[in-house]
């Protein structure tokens, strides 16, 4: 279609790049159909949860002050609980981000003398200070909670023998991170997480199994709470916020453990009873309603990018054919320029701040310069199209999100255009 070519050209995409992208897209028809089917199932799951809990117009009103009897807040928590098939849920704008939600769940459920175990290697960077792996004020370590970690085996699978050996009298809570985050290990499927939980519960039935579900929501038709997780925790500026939630986190699971988290989030005695929603209810509901479709768009973008960059000879993880358990895609360029041009392309395709050129920068908490691209409606939202990469070998960029598939496609084509313009790669001859 000539109009389409011209429209992409206006945005800075050459005819050759578009043709190559379209060819790859055409080859992905079946993959995309699977993603759509999954989204359809999850959409029905969410609508069913909303109907079952009698979501009404009154749920969209706001509360202030103490927030007593906030029908919208309480009903939304019931909707999350129904969707994740849990007894209870805490879904709040007072949860400042994913790290905060994870910290509240840990701190609410661990007591001095307890031990926390990660059977899947190092947890997400920001949790190091929460746990006290890196000494930090107010960490769990300061309160006498000890920590143990079991590394994954060389091939990324669970080291069952070492996990069995690490579980002791003190082990109270096991934290399993579903997504690889910014590590090179594989992301776990919900089924794998279920197998790990069964194994752990077989050794110690009363241990709390908590899953860091960030980036994983709605990627499959089941969630970790469907396979034995006692708590699932995540961020609303990732998948379940559907791009509309302006802030927030969720903790869903067994009532006792969710209540423990609520007593930590607000205070003992008050728990879930207080916490005004300050007008966020409509965005939380509508975002959750859109989340299955938005997540599908982001997944298509990830699969599309894997196929494009693999075809150009770069190493990608997951690869072009692997099944997906989160929305993150890693591409290894092997040169700083590759990472930089990729991020510039993502930024140039954004609806907000497209005219800004990202540059590598020294960031607190990182041991090298980092480049980040994000032109998002919500600050730091990574369900929106975003990318970042540390400027150090092997020069890998991590990217995720895209509120619509079309925007994800534009972003990836723009990154490719920049990389070709700088002669860092060539299109295959056959197109
Ligand atoms: C994003 C993320 C977190 C932390 O969430 P923030 O909102 O950035 O605080 C924790 N774990 C994983 C796996 C994540 O992807």
Tab-separated table of C-alpha atoms and ligand atoms in Angstrom:
chain	number	residue	atom	x	y	z
A	1	UNK	CA	0.000	0.000	0.000
A	2	UNK	CA	1.553	3.231	-1.176
A	3	UNK	CA	-0.078	5.429	1.491
A	4	UNK	CA	1.373	3.175	4.154
A	5	UNK	CA	4.872	3.474	2.639
A	6	UNK	CA	4.534	7.236	2.582
A	7	UNK	CA	3.291	7.401	6.151
A	8	UNK	CA	6.232	5.346	7.389
A	9	UNK	CA	8.577	7.504	5.293
A	10	UNK	CA	7.209	10.607	7.035
A	11	UNK	CA	8.208	8.985	10.303
A	12	UNK	CA	11.697	8.240	9.000
A	13	UNK	CA	11.390	4.584	7.940
A	14	UNK	CA	12.724	3.749	4.473
A	15	UNK	CA	10.808	1.561	2.052
A	16	UNK	CA	13.452	-1.202	2.362
A	17	UNK	CA	13.215	-1.323	6.148
A	18	UNK	CA	9.423	-1.417	6.037
A	19	UNK	CA	9.466	-4.174	3.418
A	20	UNK	CA	11.857	-6.234	5.525
A	21	UNK	CA	9.710	-5.681	8.623
A	22	UNK	CA	6.563	-6.653	6.767
A	23	UNK	CA	8.190	-9.812	5.465
A	24	UNK	CA	9.189	-10.838	8.989
A	25	UNK	CA	5.713	-9.944	10.283
A	26	UNK	CA	4.097	-12.114	7.605
A	27	UNK	CA	6.210	-15.086	8.730
A	28	UNK	CA	4.997	-14.601	12.290
A	29	UNK	CA	1.309	-15.033	11.519
A	30	UNK	CA	0.942	-18.211	13.543
A	31	UNK	CA	2.896	-16.896	16.522
A	32	UNK	CA	0.760	-13.781	16.567
A	33	UNK	CA	-2.428	-15.834	16.326
A	34	UNK	CA	-1.345	-17.798	19.422
A	35	UNK	CA	-0.655	-14.554	21.285
A	36	UNK	CA	-4.083	-13.233	20.283
A	37	UNK	CA	-5.813	-16.391	21.445
A	38	UNK	CA	-4.088	-16.139	24.785
A	39	UNK	CA	-5.151	-12.486	25.081
A	40	UNK	CA	-8.741	-13.420	24.242
A	41	UNK	CA	-8.779	-15.985	27.042
A	42	UNK	CA	-7.303	-13.512	29.519
A	43	UNK	CA	-9.721	-10.793	28.418
A	44	UNK	CA	-12.624	-13.127	29.212
A	45	UNK	CA	-11.019	-13.985	32.551
A	46	UNK	CA	-10.861	-10.290	33.515
A	47	UNK	CA	-14.404	-9.506	32.326
A	48	UNK	CA	-15.677	-12.517	34.241
A	49	UNK	CA	-13.916	-11.322	37.389
A	50	UNK	CA	-15.434	-7.856	36.988
A	51	UNK	CA	-18.941	-9.234	36.501
A	52	UNK	CA	-18.634	-11.757	39.299
A	53	UNK	CA	-17.684	-8.999	41.737
A	54	UNK	CA	-20.440	-6.660	40.517
A	55	UNK	CA	-18.246	-3.792	39.419
A	56	UNK	CA	-20.595	-0.793	39.245
A	57	UNK	CA	-20.411	2.869	38.323
A	58	UNK	CA	-20.055	3.665	42.022
A	59	UNK	CA	-16.734	1.759	41.991
A	60	UNK	CA	-15.287	4.521	39.812
A	61	UNK	CA	-15.784	7.215	42.455
A	62	UNK	CA	-12.958	8.428	44.615
A	63	UNK	CA	-12.197	8.692	48.300
A	64	UNK	CA	-10.097	11.059	50.377
A	65	UNK	CA	-8.770	11.220	53.926
A	66	UNK	CA	-8.856	7.851	55.654
A	67	UNK	CA	-10.539	6.244	52.681
A	68	UNK	CA	-12.984	4.255	54.804
A	69	UNK	CA	-15.525	2.244	52.818
A	70	UNK	CA	-13.946	2.896	49.436
A	71	UNK	CA	-16.181	0.570	47.430
A	72	UNK	CA	-14.075	0.958	44.286
A	73	UNK	CA	-10.855	0.027	46.060
A	74	UNK	CA	-12.335	-2.960	47.871
A	75	UNK	CA	-14.123	-4.264	44.768
A	76	UNK	CA	-10.993	-3.887	42.631
A	77	UNK	CA	-9.091	-5.972	45.153
A	78	UNK	CA	-11.797	-8.620	44.829
A	79	UNK	CA	-11.445	-8.439	41.014
A	80	UNK	CA	-7.688	-9.041	41.261
A	81	UNK	CA	-8.274	-11.900	43.701
A	82	UNK	CA	-10.787	-13.501	41.298
A	83	UNK	CA	-8.473	-13.097	38.322
A	84	UNK	CA	-5.462	-14.569	40.117
A	85	UNK	CA	-7.644	-17.175	41.874
A	86	UNK	CA	-6.495	-16.084	45.316
A	87	UNK	CA	-8.324	-15.536	48.601
A	88	UNK	CA	-7.411	-11.884	48.830
A	89	UNK	CA	-5.502	-9.024	47.216
A	90	UNK	CA	-4.057	-5.648	48.065
A	91	UNK	CA	-4.067	-3.246	45.058
A	92	UNK	CA	-3.083	0.250	46.031
A	93	UNK	CA	-1.723	3.542	44.756
A	94	UNK	CA	0.093	3.678	48.102
A	95	UNK	CA	2.358	0.927	46.801
A	96	UNK	CA	4.833	3.262	45.127
A	97	UNK	CA	6.352	0.755	42.696
A	98	UNK	CA	7.117	-2.924	42.218
A	99	UNK	CA	10.036	-2.897	44.626
A	100	UNK	CA	7.842	-1.351	47.311
A	101	UNK	CA	5.136	-3.998	46.801
A	102	UNK	CA	7.743	-6.763	47.072
A	103	UNK	CA	9.297	-5.134	50.157
A	104	UNK	CA	5.905	-4.764	51.871
A	105	UNK	CA	5.068	-8.410	51.179
A	106	UNK	CA	8.446	-9.550	52.563
A	107	UNK	CA	8.516	-7.267	55.576
A	108	UNK	CA	4.909	-8.012	56.480
A	109	UNK	CA	5.511	-11.737	56.503
A	110	UNK	CA	8.994	-12.144	57.956
A	111	UNK	CA	9.911	-11.841	61.627
A	112	UNK	CA	13.280	-11.655	63.422
A	113	UNK	CA	14.963	-15.061	63.294
A	114	UNK	CA	13.236	-16.058	60.056
A	115	UNK	CA	15.194	-16.874	56.932
A	116	UNK	CA	14.361	-15.815	53.386
A	117	UNK	CA	15.450	-18.103	50.556
A	118	UNK	CA	15.876	-17.324	46.868
A	119	UNK	CA	16.164	-20.668	45.049
A	120	UNK	CA	16.642	-18.988	41.652
A	121	UNK	CA	19.873	-17.050	42.132
A	122	UNK	CA	20.231	-13.343	42.639
A	123	UNK	CA	16.957	-11.409	42.921
A	124	UNK	CA	16.172	-8.152	41.112
A	125	UNK	CA	18.780	-5.447	41.781
A	126	UNK	CA	16.581	-3.185	43.884
A	127	UNK	CA	15.766	-6.056	46.261
A	128	UNK	CA	19.401	-6.338	47.294
A	129	UNK	CA	18.966	-3.340	49.568
A	130	UNK	CA	15.534	-4.446	50.781
A	131	UNK	CA	16.974	-7.795	51.842
A	132	UNK	CA	20.299	-6.362	52.964
A	133	UNK	CA	22.494	-8.285	50.520
A	134	UNK	CA	23.989	-4.829	50.060
A	135	UNK	CA	23.944	-3.277	53.535
A	136	UNK	CA	21.186	-0.707	53.680
A	137	UNK	CA	19.295	1.226	56.329
A	138	UNK	CA	16.021	-0.427	57.273
A	139	UNK	CA	16.791	-3.664	55.415
A	140	UNK	CA	15.437	-7.048	56.503
A	141	UNK	CA	18.955	-7.903	57.669
A	142	UNK	CA	18.842	-5.023	60.173
A	143	UNK	CA	15.709	-6.610	61.648
A	144	UNK	CA	17.385	-9.974	62.092
A	145	UNK	CA	15.994	-11.722	59.007
A	146	UNK	CA	18.684	-13.831	57.373
A	147	UNK	CA	18.985	-14.585	53.683
A	148	UNK	CA	20.157	-17.532	51.657
A	149	UNK	CA	20.445	-17.964	47.908
A	150	UNK	CA	20.779	-21.036	45.718
A	151	UNK	CA	22.233	-20.495	42.252
A	152	UNK	CA	20.652	-21.971	39.168
A	153	UNK	CA	22.472	-24.775	37.393
A	154	UNK	CA	24.617	-23.965	34.379
A	155	UNK	CA	21.697	-24.610	31.973
A	156	UNK	CA	19.368	-22.276	33.883
A	157	UNK	CA	17.404	-25.052	35.603
A	158	UNK	CA	16.725	-25.413	39.342
A	159	UNK	CA	19.406	-27.010	41.524
A	160	UNK	CA	16.988	-29.235	43.458
A	161	UNK	CA	19.669	-30.871	45.624
A	162	UNK	CA	21.082	-27.542	46.751
A	163	UNK	CA	17.572	-26.150	47.332
A	164	UNK	CA	16.685	-29.130	49.538
A	165	UNK	CA	19.919	-28.606	51.471
A	166	UNK	CA	19.216	-24.876	51.911
A	167	UNK	CA	15.755	-25.320	53.448
A	168	UNK	CA	16.080	-25.346	57.225
A	169	UNK	CA	14.024	-24.767	60.382
A	170	UNK	CA	14.343	-21.038	59.958
A	171	UNK	CA	13.199	-20.930	56.326
A	172	UNK	CA	9.939	-18.981	56.412
A	173	UNK	CA	9.567	-17.520	52.947
A	174	UNK	CA	10.835	-18.468	49.499
A	175	UNK	CA	11.004	-15.759	46.844
A	176	UNK	CA	10.857	-16.894	43.233
A	177	UNK	CA	11.435	-14.288	40.540
A	178	UNK	CA	9.567	-15.288	37.385
A	179	UNK	CA	11.160	-12.904	34.888
A	180	UNK	CA	14.861	-12.923	34.163
A	181	UNK	CA	14.752	-9.141	34.586
A	182	UNK	CA	18.099	-7.878	33.373
A	183	UNK	CA	20.008	-11.121	33.874
A	184	UNK	CA	20.948	-13.677	31.251
A	185	UNK	CA	19.139	-16.620	32.836
A	186	UNK	CA	15.908	-17.863	31.251
A	187	UNK	CA	12.529	-16.627	32.441
A	188	UNK	CA	10.537	-19.423	34.093
A	189	UNK	CA	7.235	-20.676	32.778
A	190	UNK	CA	4.346	-20.848	35.230
A	191	UNK	CA	4.535	-24.649	34.952
A	192	UNK	CA	8.208	-24.665	35.989
A	193	UNK	CA	7.409	-22.398	38.934
A	194	UNK	CA	4.652	-24.821	39.954
A	195	UNK	CA	7.108	-27.726	39.917
A	196	UNK	CA	9.548	-25.784	42.083
A	197	UNK	CA	6.810	-24.844	44.565
A	198	UNK	CA	5.629	-28.477	44.824
A	199	UNK	CA	9.171	-29.571	45.525
A	200	UNK	CA	9.658	-26.944	48.232
A	201	UNK	CA	6.265	-27.616	49.853
A	202	UNK	CA	7.102	-31.324	49.803
A	203	UNK	CA	10.031	-30.581	52.065
A	204	UNK	CA	8.439	-27.839	54.180
A	205	UNK	CA	4.668	-27.466	53.735
A	206	UNK	CA	4.277	-24.315	55.857
A	207	UNK	CA	6.866	-22.240	53.999
A	208	UNK	CA	5.383	-19.188	52.211
A	209	UNK	CA	6.068	-19.309	48.456
A	210	UNK	CA	6.040	-15.819	46.998
A	211	UNK	CA	6.506	-15.051	43.297
A	212	UNK	CA	7.852	-11.779	41.928
A	213	UNK	CA	5.438	-11.704	38.984
A	214	UNK	CA	6.739	-8.474	37.388
A	215	UNK	CA	6.481	-8.527	33.563
A	216	UNK	CA	4.777	-11.924	33.612
A	217	UNK	CA	1.078	-11.090	34.103
A	218	UNK	CA	-1.194	-12.254	31.256
A	219	UNK	CA	1.671	-13.652	29.183
A	220	UNK	CA	0.217	-17.119	29.796
A	221	UNK	CA	-3.337	-18.241	30.593
A	222	UNK	CA	-2.374	-19.224	34.124
A	223	UNK	CA	-0.506	-17.307	36.812
A	224	UNK	CA	1.842	-18.597	39.539
A	225	UNK	CA	-1.061	-18.424	42.003
A	226	UNK	CA	-2.743	-21.165	39.916
A	227	UNK	CA	0.156	-23.530	40.623
A	228	UNK	CA	0.608	-23.145	44.353
A	229	UNK	CA	2.147	-19.707	44.960
A	230	UNK	CA	0.919	-18.273	48.266
A	231	UNK	CA	1.636	-14.710	47.155
A	232	UNK	CA	2.092	-13.061	43.757
A	233	UNK	CA	3.399	-9.523	43.610
A	234	UNK	CA	3.820	-6.988	40.827
A	235	UNK	CA	3.824	-3.419	39.599
A	236	UNK	CA	0.907	-1.524	38.046
A	237	UNK	CA	3.190	0.454	35.742
A	238	UNK	CA	3.937	-2.875	34.076
A	239	UNK	CA	1.494	-5.403	32.562
A	240	UNK	CA	-1.554	-5.331	34.904
A	241	UNK	CA	-1.892	-1.534	34.836
A	242	UNK	CA	-2.527	-1.740	31.094
A	243	UNK	CA	-0.611	1.502	30.583
A	244	UNK	CA	-3.330	3.531	32.292
A	245	UNK	CA	-2.516	3.054	35.984
A	246	UNK	CA	-0.422	6.111	36.920
A	247	UNK	CA	1.166	4.400	39.958
A	248	UNK	CA	0.674	1.342	42.134
A	249	UNK	CA	1.391	-2.250	42.954
A	250	UNK	CA	-0.486	-5.402	43.859
A	251	UNK	CA	-0.054	-8.290	46.300
A	252	UNK	CA	-2.459	-11.212	45.800
A	253	UNK	CA	-2.591	-14.475	47.700
A	254	UNK	CA	-3.682	-16.225	50.887
A	255	UNK	CA	-5.732	-13.915	53.100
A	256	UNK	CA	-3.440	-14.242	56.109
A	257	UNK	CA	-0.340	-13.268	54.124
A	258	UNK	CA	-2.054	-10.422	52.252
A	259	UNK	CA	-3.338	-9.075	55.593
A	260	UNK	CA	0.179	-9.269	57.014
A	261	UNK	CA	1.378	-7.157	54.089
A	262	UNK	CA	-1.492	-4.680	54.612
A	263	UNK	CA	-0.563	-4.267	58.293
A	264	UNK	CA	2.898	-3.367	57.144
A	265	UNK	CA	1.766	-1.045	54.315
A	266	UNK	CA	-0.466	1.016	56.605
A	267	UNK	CA	-0.052	-0.116	60.205
A	268	UNK	CA	-0.975	-2.837	62.694
A	269	UNK	CA	-4.680	-2.702	63.456
A	270	UNK	CA	-5.642	-0.656	60.385
A	271	UNK	CA	-4.401	-2.851	57.526
A	272	UNK	CA	-6.628	-2.761	54.439
A	273	UNK	CA	-9.304	-0.598	56.100
A	274	UNK	CA	-7.578	2.699	55.320
A	275	UNK	CA	-5.954	4.147	52.224
A	276	UNK	CA	-7.752	6.699	50.067
A	277	UNK	CA	-7.588	6.144	46.316
A	278	UNK	CA	-7.441	9.830	45.307
A	279	UNK	CA	-9.144	9.360	41.970
A	280	UNK	CA	-7.141	6.433	40.557
A	281	UNK	CA	-9.972	3.876	40.548
A	282	UNK	CA	-11.103	4.497	36.934
A	283	UNK	CA	-7.531	4.132	35.629
A	284	UNK	CA	-6.930	0.985	37.713
A	285	UNK	CA	-10.121	-0.671	36.453
A	286	UNK	CA	-9.784	0.357	32.848
A	287	UNK	CA	-6.079	-0.455	32.819
A	288	UNK	CA	-6.710	-3.943	34.188
A	289	UNK	CA	-9.460	-4.382	31.593
A	290	UNK	CA	-7.033	-3.458	28.784
A	291	UNK	CA	-4.044	-5.320	30.256
A	292	UNK	CA	-4.455	-8.632	28.358
A	293	UNK	CA	-4.531	-6.809	24.995
A	294	UNK	CA	-1.731	-4.419	25.896
A	295	UNK	CA	0.431	-7.317	27.076
A	296	UNK	CA	-0.265	-9.110	23.769
A	297	UNK	CA	0.952	-6.055	21.824
A	298	UNK	CA	4.140	-5.951	23.869
A	299	UNK	CA	4.687	-9.684	23.331
A	300	UNK	CA	4.288	-9.330	19.569
A	301	UNK	CA	6.874	-6.558	19.648
A	302	UNK	CA	9.303	-8.774	21.547
A	303	UNK	CA	8.852	-11.693	19.128
A	304	UNK	CA	9.127	-9.351	16.125
A	305	UNK	CA	12.384	-7.832	17.410
A	306	UNK	CA	13.869	-11.266	18.151
A	307	UNK	CA	13.157	-12.357	14.582
A	308	UNK	CA	14.458	-9.153	12.985
A	309	UNK	CA	17.717	-9.022	14.894
A	310	UNK	CA	18.381	-12.746	14.738
A	311	UNK	CA	18.019	-12.535	10.947
A	312	UNK	CA	20.642	-9.783	10.945
A	313	UNK	CA	23.057	-12.053	12.801
A	314	UNK	CA	22.798	-10.725	16.357
A	315	UNK	CA	22.277	-12.922	19.377
A	316	UNK	CA	18.838	-12.518	20.918
A	317	UNK	CA	17.264	-13.862	24.092
A	318	UNK	CA	14.705	-15.378	24.025
A	319	UNK	CA	15.512	-16.469	20.467
A	320	UNK	CA	13.175	-16.176	17.483
A	321	UNK	CA	11.266	-19.387	18.187
A	322	UNK	CA	11.347	-19.838	21.988
A	323	UNK	CA	8.090	-19.651	23.927
A	324	UNK	CA	7.574	-16.545	26.022
A	325	UNK	CA	7.006	-16.181	29.746
A	326	UNK	CA	7.564	-12.435	30.102
A	327	UNK	CA	7.651	-9.389	27.809
A	328	UNK	CA	11.389	-8.637	27.939
A	329	UNK	CA	13.600	-9.018	24.878
A	330	UNK	CA	17.385	-8.858	24.990
A	331	UNK	CA	19.493	-8.167	21.891
A	332	UNK	CA	23.273	-8.381	22.065
A	333	UNK	CA	25.028	-6.020	19.667
A	334	UNK	CA	28.639	-6.534	20.725
A	335	UNK	CA	29.398	-2.815	20.274
A	336	UNK	CA	28.438	0.286	22.263
A	337	UNK	CA	27.189	1.914	19.034
A	338	UNK	CA	24.645	-0.864	18.509
A	339	UNK	CA	23.136	-0.334	21.961
A	340	UNK	CA	23.132	3.450	21.524
A	341	UNK	CA	21.543	3.473	18.057
A	342	UNK	CA	18.909	0.950	19.147
A	343	UNK	CA	17.877	3.165	22.056
A	344	UNK	CA	17.887	6.278	19.869
A	345	UNK	CA	15.477	4.525	17.518
A	346	UNK	CA	13.080	3.552	20.304
A	347	UNK	CA	13.132	7.129	21.588
A	348	UNK	CA	12.591	8.614	18.125
A	349	UNK	CA	9.458	6.470	17.686
A	350	UNK	CA	7.854	7.621	20.964
A	351	UNK	CA	4.636	9.625	21.221
A	352	UNK	CA	6.193	11.759	23.994
A	353	UNK	CA	9.708	13.278	23.905
A	354	UNK	CA	10.471	11.841	20.463
A	355	UNK	CA	12.793	14.764	19.697
A	356	UNK	CA	15.093	13.959	22.637
A	357	UNK	CA	18.313	12.036	21.959
A	358	UNK	CA	19.182	9.648	24.770
A	359	UNK	CA	22.842	9.402	25.767
A	360	UNK	CA	24.789	7.004	27.999
A	361	UNK	CA	25.060	8.345	31.533
A	362	UNK	CA	26.467	7.312	34.917
A	363	UNK	CA	23.484	6.226	37.030
A	364	UNK	CA	23.387	5.512	40.757
A	365	UNK	CA	23.569	1.795	41.457
A	366	UNK	CA	25.224	0.870	38.137
A	367	UNK	CA	28.893	0.094	37.590
A	368	UNK	CA	28.958	1.407	34.009
A	369	UNK	CA	27.240	4.126	31.990
A	370	UNK	CA	23.679	3.270	31.052
A	371	UNK	CA	21.535	4.457	28.154
A	372	UNK	CA	17.753	4.532	28.470
A	373	UNK	CA	15.011	5.266	25.981
A	374	UNK	CA	11.504	6.035	27.127
A	375	UNK	CA	8.946	8.375	25.687
A	376	UNK	CA	6.181	7.399	28.035
A	377	UNK	CA	2.918	8.932	29.212
A	378	UNK	CA	3.639	7.592	32.715
A	379	UNK	CA	7.134	8.240	34.072
A	380	UNK	CA	9.233	5.068	34.096
A	381	UNK	CA	6.374	2.937	32.794
A	382	UNK	CA	7.890	-0.134	31.218
A	383	UNK	CA	4.682	-1.540	29.763
A	384	UNK	CA	5.152	1.421	27.413
A	385	UNK	CA	7.821	0.957	24.739
A	386	UNK	CA	11.152	1.398	26.479
A	387	UNK	CA	14.729	0.174	26.248
A	388	UNK	CA	17.900	0.365	28.205
A	389	UNK	CA	21.387	-1.021	28.124
A	390	UNK	CA	24.551	-0.787	30.180
A	391	UNK	CA	27.524	0.375	28.094
A	392	UNK	CA	29.709	-2.633	28.831
A	393	UNK	CA	30.433	-5.990	27.156
A	394	UNK	CA	28.642	-7.890	25.740
A	395	UNK	CA	26.692	-4.701	24.889
A	396	UNK	CA	23.202	-6.006	25.326
A	397	UNK	CA	20.085	-3.907	25.119
A	398	UNK	CA	16.911	-4.907	26.996
A	399	UNK	CA	13.655	-3.685	25.674
A	400	UNK	CA	10.019	-4.190	26.519
A	401	UNK	CA	6.526	-2.868	26.179
A	402	UNK	CA	4.475	-1.018	23.639
A	403	UNK	CA	0.889	-0.071	24.430
A	404	UNK	CA	-0.101	-1.130	20.925
A	405	UNK	CA	1.499	-3.575	18.535
A	406	UNK	CA	1.702	-0.882	15.849
A	407	UNK	CA	3.756	1.349	18.085
A	408	UNK	CA	6.053	-1.532	19.055
A	409	UNK	CA	6.526	-2.268	15.333
A	410	UNK	CA	7.385	1.366	14.585
A	411	UNK	CA	9.873	1.470	17.454
A	412	UNK	CA	11.664	-1.645	16.312
A	413	UNK	CA	11.756	-0.517	12.675
A	414	UNK	CA	13.106	2.864	13.797
A	415	UNK	CA	15.861	1.155	15.793
A	416	UNK	CA	16.701	-0.933	12.733
A	417	UNK	CA	16.755	2.171	10.513
A	418	UNK	CA	19.256	3.863	12.839
A	419	UNK	CA	21.442	0.775	12.989
A	420	UNK	CA	21.469	0.453	9.185
A	421	UNK	CA	22.129	4.179	8.719
A	422	UNK	CA	25.226	3.834	10.919
A	423	UNK	CA	26.294	0.756	8.896
A	424	UNK	CA	26.281	-1.446	11.988
A	425	UNK	CA	24.361	-4.130	10.077
A	426	UNK	CA	23.035	-4.880	6.604
A	427	UNK	CA	19.654	-6.120	5.456
A	428	UNK	CA	19.764	-9.683	4.126
A	429	UNK	CA	20.159	-9.790	0.321
A	430	UNK	CA	16.882	-11.527	-0.498
A	431	UNK	CA	14.632	-8.539	0.352
B	1	LIG	C1	10.472	-4.062	37.588
B	1	LIG	C2	10.803	-5.192	38.432
B	1	LIG	C3	10.882	-5.069	39.818
B	1	LIG	C4	10.804	-3.754	40.538
B	1	LIG	O1	9.813	-2.909	40.136
B	1	LIG	P1	9.971	-1.322	40.205
B	1	LIG	O2	8.598	-0.864	39.863
B	1	LIG	O3	10.995	-0.914	39.213
B	1	LIG	O4	10.349	-0.955	41.602
B	1	LIG	C5	11.128	-6.201	40.545
B	1	LIG	N1	11.306	-7.396	39.971
B	1	LIG	C6	11.253	-7.553	38.631
B	1	LIG	C7	11.462	-8.907	38.028
B	1	LIG	C8	10.987	-6.469	37.824
B	1	LIG	O5	10.940	-6.618	36.508
